[in-house]
Amino acid sequence: EDQVTQSPEALRLQEGESSSLNCSYTVSGLRGLFWYRQDPGKGPEFLFTLYSAGEEKEKERLKATLTKKESFLHITAPKPEDSATYLCAVLPASGGSYIPTFGRGTSLIVHP
Amino acid sequence: DVKVTQSSRYLVKRTGEKVFLECVQDMDHENMFWYRQDPGLGLRLIYFSYDVKMKEKGDIPEGYSVSREKKERFSLILESASTNQTSMYLCASSHDPVGNQPQHFGDGTRLSIL
């Protein structure tokens, strides 16, 4: 069974304190891995797609990286406005399904 | 930018009512999805559709049905609302001809069943 595990469940940082969120997956092959940001009371907002090990994507203070077993979302010098829940989703290669498997998310709070 | 619009941000209904949640996307996406999101349970797929008039059950279809009469619109129907259907409902769409594109979500409908 395909599984996606995000850690930690919750993370509190001081403004400017860099850290990383983890998304580990056990799927039979990978067609794509997606990162989303979700603010309270809103839908997930798409951030990045990663397709192959070694790939990296950046946007402002966020950088996503991918290995064969996990992805990291690095947050450099975070600001309070980066506070949100970050979701990871994986599209397995097998079965031809277009349905991604989502992790439970990491709730990030950045204190000023 | 992709725009997925859900008809209501907040909705309050009574048990036994038939409830309609509407979703429209403006990017000509083939695939549309309905999820519910509950604390501690994450996103759970209710139904999805690959094309007009086509629908497939997701992980938790019981008590729900869907309708897709036009490509841009995907409706979720609660046949007889119950209190355990109180939740955040999220619609998503994707253009995925090769099976590796992300979903794009609406802002959700917070549904309360009293």
PDB file of C-alpha atoms in Angstrom:
ATOM      1  CA  GLU A   1       0.000   0.000   0.000  1.00  0.00           C
ATOM      2  CA  ASP A   2       1.264   3.449  -0.931  1.00  0.00           C
ATOM      3  CA  GLN A   3       2.122   5.565   2.086  1.00  0.00           C
ATOM      4  CA  VAL A   4       3.157   9.150   2.625  1.00  0.00           C
ATOM      5  CA  THR A   5       4.401  10.261   6.038  1.00  0.00           C
ATOM      6  CA  GLN A   6       5.155  13.840   6.965  1.00  0.00           C
ATOM      7  CA  SER A   7       7.231  14.899   9.927  1.00  0.00           C
ATOM      8  CA  PRO A   8       7.133  16.612  12.243  1.00  0.00           C
ATOM      9  CA  GLU A   9       3.382  16.986  12.730  1.00  0.00           C
ATOM     10  CA  ALA A  10       3.917  20.453  14.145  1.00  0.00           C
ATOM     11  CA  LEU A  11       6.874  22.817  14.175  1.00  0.00           C
ATOM     12  CA  ARG A  12       7.370  26.100  15.957  1.00  0.00           C
ATOM     13  CA  LEU A  13      10.167  28.379  14.804  1.00  0.00           C
ATOM     14  CA  GLN A  14      11.407  31.814  15.679  1.00  0.00           C
ATOM     15  CA  GLU A  15      11.509  34.294  12.828  1.00  0.00           C
ATOM     16  CA  GLY A  16      14.774  33.772  10.973  1.00  0.00           C
ATOM     17  CA  GLU A  17      15.317  30.240  12.311  1.00  0.00           C
ATOM     18  CA  SER A  18      15.784  27.987   9.272  1.00  0.00           C
ATOM     19  CA  SER A  19      14.493  24.407   9.300  1.00  0.00           C
ATOM     20  CA  SER A  20      13.257  21.543   7.129  1.00  0.00           C
ATOM     21  CA  LEU A  21      10.038  19.598   6.789  1.00  0.00           C
ATOM     22  CA  ASN A  22      10.159  15.959   5.741  1.00  0.00           C
ATOM     23  CA  CYS A  23       7.932  13.895   3.464  1.00  0.00           C
ATOM     24  CA  SER A  24       8.853  10.218   3.235  1.00  0.00           C
ATOM     25  CA  TYR A  25       7.039   7.880   0.885  1.00  0.00           C
ATOM     26  CA  THR A  26       6.766   4.202   0.096  1.00  0.00           C
ATOM     27  CA  VAL A  27       5.345   3.809  -3.379  1.00  0.00           C
ATOM     28  CA  SER A  28       6.150   1.511  -6.239  1.00  0.00           C
ATOM     29  CA  GLY A  29       7.786   4.069  -8.474  1.00  0.00           C
ATOM     30  CA  LEU A  30       7.142   7.803  -8.532  1.00  0.00           C
ATOM     31  CA  ARG A  31       5.503   9.871 -11.243  1.00  0.00           C
ATOM     32  CA  GLY A  32       5.475  13.075  -9.270  1.00  0.00           C
ATOM     33  CA  LEU A  33       5.672  14.582  -5.793  1.00  0.00           C
ATOM     34  CA  PHE A  34       3.793  17.772  -4.959  1.00  0.00           C
ATOM     35  CA  TRP A  35       4.075  20.316  -2.148  1.00  0.00           C
ATOM     36  CA  TYR A  36       1.159  22.495  -1.096  1.00  0.00           C
ATOM     37  CA  ARG A  37       0.657  25.249   1.431  1.00  0.00           C
ATOM     38  CA  GLN A  38      -2.675  25.489   3.254  1.00  0.00           C
ATOM     39  CA  ASP A  39      -3.754  28.488   5.308  1.00  0.00           C
ATOM     40  CA  PRO A  40      -6.459  28.050   7.968  1.00  0.00           C
ATOM     41  CA  GLY A  41      -9.932  27.904   6.457  1.00  0.00           C
ATOM     42  CA  LYS A  42      -8.646  27.819   2.876  1.00  0.00           C
ATOM     43  CA  GLY A  43      -7.857  25.216   0.260  1.00  0.00           C
ATOM     44  CA  PRO A  44      -4.321  23.940  -0.422  1.00  0.00           C
ATOM     45  CA  GLU A  45      -2.253  26.172  -2.664  1.00  0.00           C
ATOM     46  CA  PHE A  46       0.103  24.431  -5.062  1.00  0.00           C
ATOM     47  CA  LEU A  47       3.812  25.180  -4.519  1.00  0.00           C
ATOM     48  CA  PHE A  48       6.094  22.711  -6.318  1.00  0.00           C
ATOM     49  CA  THR A  49       6.253  19.565  -8.410  1.00  0.00           C
ATOM     50  CA  LEU A  50       9.296  17.270  -8.292  1.00  0.00           C
ATOM     51  CA  TYR A  51       9.695  14.376 -10.703  1.00  0.00           C
ATOM     52  CA  SER A  52      13.061  12.719 -10.185  1.00  0.00           C
ATOM     53  CA  ALA A  53      15.682  12.186  -7.494  1.00  0.00           C
ATOM     54  CA  GLY A  54      18.140  15.057  -7.293  1.00  0.00           C
ATOM     55  CA  GLU A  55      15.650  17.616  -8.530  1.00  0.00           C
ATOM     56  CA  GLU A  56      15.269  20.898  -6.628  1.00  0.00           C
ATOM     57  CA  LYS A  57      12.768  23.745  -6.888  1.00  0.00           C
ATOM     58  CA  GLU A  58      12.870  27.141  -5.182  1.00  0.00           C
ATOM     59  CA  LYS A  59      10.396  29.894  -4.465  1.00  0.00           C
ATOM     60  CA  GLU A  60      11.309  32.798  -2.207  1.00  0.00           C
ATOM     61  CA  ARG A  61      12.314  31.289   1.163  1.00  0.00           C
ATOM     62  CA  LEU A  62      11.249  27.759   0.220  1.00  0.00           C
ATOM     63  CA  LYS A  63      13.307  25.067  -1.453  1.00  0.00           C
ATOM     64  CA  ALA A  64      12.037  21.561  -2.177  1.00  0.00           C
ATOM     65  CA  THR A  65      14.372  18.632  -2.782  1.00  0.00           C
ATOM     66  CA  LEU A  66      13.763  15.011  -3.715  1.00  0.00           C
ATOM     67  CA  THR A  67      15.531  11.694  -3.116  1.00  0.00           C
ATOM     68  CA  LYS A  68      14.331   8.184  -3.947  1.00  0.00           C
ATOM     69  CA  LYS A  69      12.642   7.818  -0.567  1.00  0.00           C
ATOM     70  CA  GLU A  70      11.816  11.307   0.665  1.00  0.00           C
ATOM     71  CA  SER A  71      11.442  14.976  -0.029  1.00  0.00           C
ATOM     72  CA  PHE A  72      12.429  17.944   2.085  1.00  0.00           C
ATOM     73  CA  LEU A  73      10.932  21.396   2.171  1.00  0.00           C
ATOM     74  CA  HIS A  74      13.648  23.722   3.430  1.00  0.00           C
ATOM     75  CA  ILE A  75      12.551  27.044   4.862  1.00  0.00           C
ATOM     76  CA  THR A  76      15.294  29.635   5.044  1.00  0.00           C
ATOM     77  CA  ALA A  77      14.972  32.586   7.443  1.00  0.00           C
ATOM     78  CA  PRO A  78      11.202  32.123   7.823  1.00  0.00           C
ATOM     79  CA  LYS A  79       8.823  34.982   8.506  1.00  0.00           C
ATOM     80  CA  PRO A  80       5.512  34.884  10.409  1.00  0.00           C
ATOM     81  CA  GLU A  81       3.649  34.926   7.087  1.00  0.00           C
ATOM     82  CA  ASP A  82       5.154  31.519   6.310  1.00  0.00           C
ATOM     83  CA  SER A  83       2.966  30.061   9.075  1.00  0.00           C
ATOM     84  CA  ALA A  84       0.663  27.473   7.485  1.00  0.00           C
ATOM     85  CA  THR A  85       0.161  23.750   7.091  1.00  0.00           C
ATOM     86  CA  TYR A  86       2.398  22.230   4.418  1.00  0.00           C
ATOM     87  CA  LEU A  87       1.078  19.162   2.603  1.00  0.00           C
ATOM     88  CA  CYS A  88       2.971  16.651   0.526  1.00  0.00           C
ATOM     89  CA  ALA A  89       1.313  14.422  -2.083  1.00  0.00           C
ATOM     90  CA  VAL A  90       2.727  11.578  -4.174  1.00  0.00           C
ATOM     91  CA  LEU A  91       1.618  10.135  -7.510  1.00  0.00           C
ATOM     92  CA  PRO A  92       2.768   6.510  -7.747  1.00  0.00           C
ATOM     93  CA  ALA A  93       3.912   5.104 -11.063  1.00  0.00           C
ATOM     94  CA  SER A  94       1.935   1.888 -10.836  1.00  0.00           C
ATOM     95  CA  GLY A  95      -1.720   1.409 -11.683  1.00  0.00           C
ATOM     96  CA  GLY A  96      -2.113   4.365 -14.015  1.00  0.00           C
ATOM     97  CA  SER A  97      -4.022   6.260 -11.348  1.00  0.00           C
ATOM     98  CA  TYR A  98      -4.269  10.030 -11.456  1.00  0.00           C
ATOM     99  CA  ILE A  99      -5.085  10.146  -7.756  1.00  0.00           C
ATOM    100  CA  PRO A 100      -2.274  11.356  -5.493  1.00  0.00           C
ATOM    101  CA  THR A 101      -1.748  10.061  -1.975  1.00  0.00           C
ATOM    102  CA  PHE A 102      -1.566  12.903   0.544  1.00  0.00           C
ATOM    103  CA  GLY A 103       0.343  13.089   3.794  1.00  0.00           C
ATOM    104  CA  ARG A 104      -1.304  14.483   6.926  1.00  0.00           C
ATOM    105  CA  GLY A 105       0.730  17.683   6.766  1.00  0.00           C
ATOM    106  CA  THR A 106       3.117  19.661   8.953  1.00  0.00           C
ATOM    107  CA  SER A 107       1.676  22.617  10.827  1.00  0.00           C
ATOM    108  CA  LEU A 108       4.290  25.384  10.900  1.00  0.00           C
ATOM    109  CA  ILE A 109       4.102  28.375  13.219  1.00  0.00           C
ATOM    110  CA  VAL A 110       6.717  31.106  12.932  1.00  0.00           C
ATOM    111  CA  HIS A 111       6.879  33.462  15.893  1.00  0.00           C
ATOM    112  CA  PRO A 112       7.998  37.074  15.400  1.00  0.00           C
TER     113      PRO A 112
ATOM    114  CA  ASP B   1      -3.616  31.006 -13.107  1.00  0.00           C
ATOM    115  CA  VAL B   2      -5.977  28.161 -12.482  1.00  0.00           C
ATOM    116  CA  LYS B   3      -9.170  29.188 -10.741  1.00  0.00           C
ATOM    117  CA  VAL B   4     -11.342  26.672  -8.931  1.00  0.00           C
ATOM    118  CA  THR B   5     -14.424  28.295  -7.449  1.00  0.00           C
ATOM    119  CA  GLN B   6     -16.664  26.716  -4.844  1.00  0.00           C
ATOM    120  CA  SER B   7     -20.105  28.239  -4.585  1.00  0.00           C
ATOM    121  CA  SER B   8     -20.217  28.748  -0.822  1.00  0.00           C
ATOM    122  CA  ARG B   9     -17.523  29.334   1.805  1.00  0.00           C
ATOM    123  CA  TYR B  10     -19.871  28.503   4.687  1.00  0.00           C
ATOM    124  CA  LEU B  11     -23.092  26.527   4.708  1.00  0.00           C
ATOM    125  CA  VAL B  12     -25.429  25.445   7.508  1.00  0.00           C
ATOM    126  CA  LYS B  13     -28.036  22.764   6.853  1.00  0.00           C
ATOM    127  CA  ARG B  14     -30.280  20.488   8.873  1.00  0.00           C
ATOM    128  CA  THR B  15     -30.189  16.715   9.142  1.00  0.00           C
ATOM    129  CA  GLY B  16     -32.163  14.990   6.420  1.00  0.00           C
ATOM    130  CA  GLU B  17     -31.830  17.847   3.938  1.00  0.00           C
ATOM    131  CA  LYS B  18     -30.503  17.271   0.435  1.00  0.00           C
ATOM    132  CA  VAL B  19     -27.403  19.451   0.061  1.00  0.00           C
ATOM    133  CA  PHE B  20     -25.696  20.581  -3.129  1.00  0.00           C
ATOM    134  CA  LEU B  21     -22.097  21.789  -3.244  1.00  0.00           C
ATOM    135  CA  GLU B  22     -20.997  23.313  -6.525  1.00  0.00           C
ATOM    136  CA  CYS B  23     -17.531  23.641  -8.023  1.00  0.00           C
ATOM    137  CA  VAL B  24     -16.456  25.368 -11.230  1.00  0.00           C
ATOM    138  CA  GLN B  25     -13.004  25.478 -12.828  1.00  0.00           C
ATOM    139  CA  ASP B  26     -11.975  27.827 -15.600  1.00  0.00           C
ATOM    140  CA  MET B  27      -8.987  25.990 -17.118  1.00  0.00           C
ATOM    141  CA  ASP B  28     -10.663  23.299 -19.218  1.00  0.00           C
ATOM    142  CA  HIS B  29      -9.311  20.568 -16.924  1.00  0.00           C
ATOM    143  CA  GLU B  30     -10.420  17.026 -17.624  1.00  0.00           C
ATOM    144  CA  ASN B  31     -10.180  15.770 -14.044  1.00  0.00           C
ATOM    145  CA  MET B  32     -12.187  16.995 -11.081  1.00  0.00           C
ATOM    146  CA  PHE B  33     -12.245  15.763  -7.498  1.00  0.00           C
ATOM    147  CA  TRP B  34     -14.173  16.141  -4.248  1.00  0.00           C
ATOM    148  CA  TYR B  35     -12.425  15.704  -0.891  1.00  0.00           C
ATOM    149  CA  ARG B  36     -13.394  16.217   2.692  1.00  0.00           C
ATOM    150  CA  GLN B  37     -10.870  17.339   5.269  1.00  0.00           C
ATOM    151  CA  ASP B  38     -11.212  16.665   8.971  1.00  0.00           C
ATOM    152  CA  PRO B  39      -8.743  17.347  11.809  1.00  0.00           C
ATOM    153  CA  GLY B  40      -6.445  14.382  12.332  1.00  0.00           C
ATOM    154  CA  LEU B  41      -7.738  12.535   9.260  1.00  0.00           C
ATOM    155  CA  GLY B  42      -6.244  14.594   6.459  1.00  0.00           C
ATOM    156  CA  LEU B  43      -7.732  14.745   2.987  1.00  0.00           C
ATOM    157  CA  ARG B  44     -10.089  11.933   2.042  1.00  0.00           C
ATOM    158  CA  LEU B  45     -11.305  11.433  -1.507  1.00  0.00           C
ATOM    159  CA  ILE B  46     -15.075  11.165  -1.937  1.00  0.00           C
ATOM    160  CA  TYR B  47     -15.549  11.052  -5.721  1.00  0.00           C
ATOM    161  CA  PHE B  48     -13.694  12.024  -8.849  1.00  0.00           C
ATOM    162  CA  SER B  49     -14.410  12.421 -12.547  1.00  0.00           C
ATOM    163  CA  TYR B  50     -12.196  12.023 -15.604  1.00  0.00           C
ATOM    164  CA  ASP B  51     -14.672  13.391 -18.100  1.00  0.00           C
ATOM    165  CA  VAL B  52     -18.153  14.749 -18.553  1.00  0.00           C
ATOM    166  CA  LYS B  53     -20.825  12.370 -17.264  1.00  0.00           C
ATOM    167  CA  MET B  54     -18.157  10.057 -15.854  1.00  0.00           C
ATOM    168  CA  LYS B  55     -17.649   9.462 -12.151  1.00  0.00           C
ATOM    169  CA  GLU B  56     -15.621   7.146  -9.972  1.00  0.00           C
ATOM    170  CA  LYS B  57     -15.919   6.400  -6.264  1.00  0.00           C
ATOM    171  CA  GLY B  58     -13.117   7.462  -4.000  1.00  0.00           C
ATOM    172  CA  ASP B  59     -12.343   6.189  -0.523  1.00  0.00           C
ATOM    173  CA  ILE B  60     -15.484   7.398   1.271  1.00  0.00           C
ATOM    174  CA  PRO B  61     -18.415   7.679  -1.193  1.00  0.00           C
ATOM    175  CA  GLU B  62     -21.155   6.504   1.170  1.00  0.00           C
ATOM    176  CA  GLY B  63     -23.880   9.110   1.636  1.00  0.00           C
ATOM    177  CA  TYR B  64     -22.680  11.186  -1.323  1.00  0.00           C
ATOM    178  CA  SER B  65     -23.290  11.375  -5.050  1.00  0.00           C
ATOM    179  CA  VAL B  66     -21.894  13.586  -7.787  1.00  0.00           C
ATOM    180  CA  SER B  67     -22.893  15.091 -11.094  1.00  0.00           C
ATOM    181  CA  ARG B  68     -20.787  16.296 -13.979  1.00  0.00           C
ATOM    182  CA  GLU B  69     -22.976  17.500 -16.838  1.00  0.00           C
ATOM    183  CA  LYS B  70     -20.466  20.050 -18.126  1.00  0.00           C
ATOM    184  CA  LYS B  71     -16.691  19.860 -18.234  1.00  0.00           C
ATOM    185  CA  GLU B  72     -16.168  22.889 -16.011  1.00  0.00           C
ATOM    186  CA  ARG B  73     -18.660  21.986 -13.288  1.00  0.00           C
ATOM    187  CA  PHE B  74     -18.619  19.205 -10.717  1.00  0.00           C
ATOM    188  CA  SER B  75     -21.351  18.975  -8.087  1.00  0.00           C
ATOM    189  CA  LEU B  76     -21.323  17.059  -4.825  1.00  0.00           C
ATOM    190  CA  ILE B  77     -24.680  15.985  -3.433  1.00  0.00           C
ATOM    191  CA  LEU B  78     -25.417  14.896   0.107  1.00  0.00           C
ATOM    192  CA  GLU B  79     -28.552  12.830  -0.395  1.00  0.00           C
ATOM    193  CA  SER B  80     -29.784  13.085   3.201  1.00  0.00           C
ATOM    194  CA  ALA B  81     -27.423  15.136   5.343  1.00  0.00           C
ATOM    195  CA  SER B  82     -26.274  13.758   8.660  1.00  0.00           C
ATOM    196  CA  THR B  83     -24.270  15.357  11.463  1.00  0.00           C
ATOM    197  CA  ASN B  84     -21.221  13.192  10.680  1.00  0.00           C
ATOM    198  CA  GLN B  85     -21.013  14.956   7.328  1.00  0.00           C
ATOM    199  CA  THR B  86     -20.094  18.209   9.045  1.00  0.00           C
ATOM    200  CA  SER B  87     -16.696  18.956   7.523  1.00  0.00           C
ATOM    201  CA  MET B  88     -14.583  21.085   5.214  1.00  0.00           C
ATOM    202  CA  TYR B  89     -15.250  20.098   1.593  1.00  0.00           C
ATOM    203  CA  LEU B  90     -12.601  20.761  -1.021  1.00  0.00           C
ATOM    204  CA  CYS B  91     -12.935  20.612  -4.787  1.00  0.00           C
ATOM    205  CA  ALA B  92      -9.882  20.173  -7.022  1.00  0.00           C
ATOM    206  CA  SER B  93      -9.141  19.922 -10.719  1.00  0.00           C
ATOM    207  CA  SER B  94      -6.184  18.830 -12.805  1.00  0.00           C
ATOM    208  CA  HIS B  95      -5.084  18.663 -16.425  1.00  0.00           C
ATOM    209  CA  ASP B  96      -3.270  15.387 -16.498  1.00  0.00           C
ATOM    210  CA  PRO B  97      -2.833  13.825 -19.937  1.00  0.00           C
ATOM    211  CA  VAL B  98       0.299  11.920 -18.884  1.00  0.00           C
ATOM    212  CA  GLY B  99      -0.591  11.337 -15.252  1.00  0.00           C
ATOM    213  CA  ASN B 100       1.914  13.562 -13.477  1.00  0.00           C
ATOM    214  CA  GLN B 101       0.311  16.965 -12.990  1.00  0.00           C
ATOM    215  CA  PRO B 102      -0.740  18.527  -9.674  1.00  0.00           C
ATOM    216  CA  GLN B 103      -4.252  19.201  -8.538  1.00  0.00           C
ATOM    217  CA  HIS B 104      -5.472  22.745  -7.994  1.00  0.00           C
ATOM    218  CA  PHE B 105      -7.898  23.358  -5.168  1.00  0.00           C
ATOM    219  CA  GLY B 106     -10.744  25.706  -4.429  1.00  0.00           C
ATOM    220  CA  ASP B 107     -11.007  27.551  -1.122  1.00  0.00           C
ATOM    221  CA  GLY B 108     -13.359  25.015   0.374  1.00  0.00           C
ATOM    222  CA  THR B 109     -16.874  24.952   1.783  1.00  0.00           C
ATOM    223  CA  ARG B 110     -17.207  24.687   5.547  1.00  0.00           C
ATOM    224  CA  LEU B 111     -20.425  22.685   5.938  1.00  0.00           C
ATOM    225  CA  SER B 112     -22.238  22.337   9.250  1.00  0.00           C
ATOM    226  CA  ILE B 113     -25.115  19.905   9.619  1.00  0.00           C
ATOM    227  CA  LEU B 114     -27.321  20.630  12.631  1.00  0.00           C
TER     228      LEU B 114
END
